[in-house]
Amino acid sequence: MSDTRYTKEHEWIRMDGDIATIGITEYAQSQLGDIVFVEIPDNGKSVSKGREAAVVESVKAASEVYAPVSGTVTEGNAVLADAPDTVNSDPDGDGWFFKMTLSDPSELDELMDQAAYDSYLKEIDG
Amino acid sequence: MPDTVSTDALHATPLDALHRTLGAKMVPFAGYSMPVQYPLGVLKEHLHTRAAAGLFDVSHMGQADLVGEDIAAAVEELVPGDIQSLKAGRIRYTQLLNEEGGIIDDLMIAKPVDDDPNRLHLVVNAACKDKDYAVFEAHLKGRGSLERKSQHALLALQGPKAAKVLALLDPQCATMPFMSLRPASIAGTDVVVSRCGYTGEDGFEISVPAVSATKLAETLLEHADVEPIGLGARDSLRLEAGLCLYGHDIDVTTSPVEADLVWSIGKRRRLEGGFPGDARLLIELHEGPSRVRVGLKPIGRAPAREGTVIETVEGDGVGIITSGGFGPTVEAPIAMGYVEKTYAQPGTRLHLIVRGKVLEADVTSMPFVPQRYYRGSK
């Protein structure tokens, strides 16, 4: 299963076996502008759905990135330490933030699928 | 993600329609709808200004004249700058002070080119305009008056190519000294050109009648070296230049001595006093202030923002960051803030508490990027 789910806070989550990869959406990166620093959680850190898991800093401001589901961090994207602007150039791919295992996979069902996220974007952009 | 804020009841500058045509992202700022960035983005806008020339709309700032007999002496009762010695066509940076020596606003005061002893030009911060005008009007009651230039826009052209670009429209602009002003005719419009700005670069501010502002901006933007630049890059440029932002790095609780603005206090004024809070300032000048504004360079890539607590390496709180972010030209995080005098020496290692974690930083001299003001032809 490789379909992507989305939060209202513009994080995406994609499952590969038992491991989820988390990033922020194209919409989120375009709103943030030039990204200069990303703080990713340490391996082994427990994160809770809807709570702060990472921080992304643009030239101007810091913004929180929330965990879309609960679980344990298994890997942070080391590329972002030297090249945080990868989030601007490839938010859905190489600009991922961290990988995690899920403590309650049913939480995925509460997130938006692609079609629901697309209509959500249309709604908030008026 | 950023909130969407209602733009109801915001003032628009005379360039509002042009900003929208150019694709600016507009945000509320000091009661105005202002461009925070254009499609180029903050980082590239910043770097473009350092490499070529950036055009900024600063029409939200307050432009006014003070008129009255011997107006310079009257104004010196409110500011620590040496205003009486200002020569015709020269500009001075100073601060409007309260009785405690705190800064009500920082501002530019200029002497008209015709050397009229009864008139001074002012440029004040947008958010402080009404407050400043009330202070001047109350003080001058019976001695003079304040004339708002509300029908004027203000454009800033900043960067190493600014003089070359402006000289194509008026050759005399090329050799104007830093901190001078003169009337000029540009693109068929009568304007007042000042050689100053707030980016650390050589550059100009052009006061232009509102009706002609868009035409002038379009004329400048026609040049390949000129890009429109928003408030986002203006903020990172002034931070790299080590310049204070009112309401952040300076406010009614900080004195010009604490803010490291001693250079702007006239020598005669330091001896004579005669401005609000002079007792406090003269003591601080003599003994050194207990806290002082310094530059800070965090080690690593993480920026430390306004409000970050500054501690010693032993963990004692010694200050707070008042402006901080990423410096696109220095390619590293930079910040400024206030620390106790003991920790103000460049090279002092301090700790910044960012999201509960210690971020190491060194006190550093400012500016972070060398200023490139025009000091005359070599």
PDB file of C-alpha atoms in Angstrom, chain B residues 116 141 162 193 197 215 218 252 270 363 371:
ATOM      1  CA  ASP B 116      15.353  77.558   5.731  1.00  0.00           C
ATOM      2  CA  LYS B 141       2.396  74.291  20.768  1.00  0.00           C
ATOM      3  CA  ALA B 162      21.334  51.855  -7.156  1.00  0.00           C
ATOM      4  CA  VAL B 193      16.081  62.301  -3.331  1.00  0.00           C
ATOM      5  CA  GLY B 197      18.334  53.689   3.463  1.00  0.00           C
ATOM      6  CA  LYS B 215       5.026  55.811 -12.843  1.00  0.00           C
ATOM      7  CA  GLU B 218       7.679  51.404 -13.117  1.00  0.00           C
ATOM      8  CA  VAL B 252      10.447  52.870  25.368  1.00  0.00           C
ATOM      9  CA  ARG B 270      26.581  64.871  25.468  1.00  0.00           C
ATOM     10  CA  VAL B 363      28.974  37.491  20.796  1.00  0.00           C
ATOM     11  CA  GLN B 371      28.124  48.506   5.172  1.00  0.00           C
TER      12      GLN B 371
END
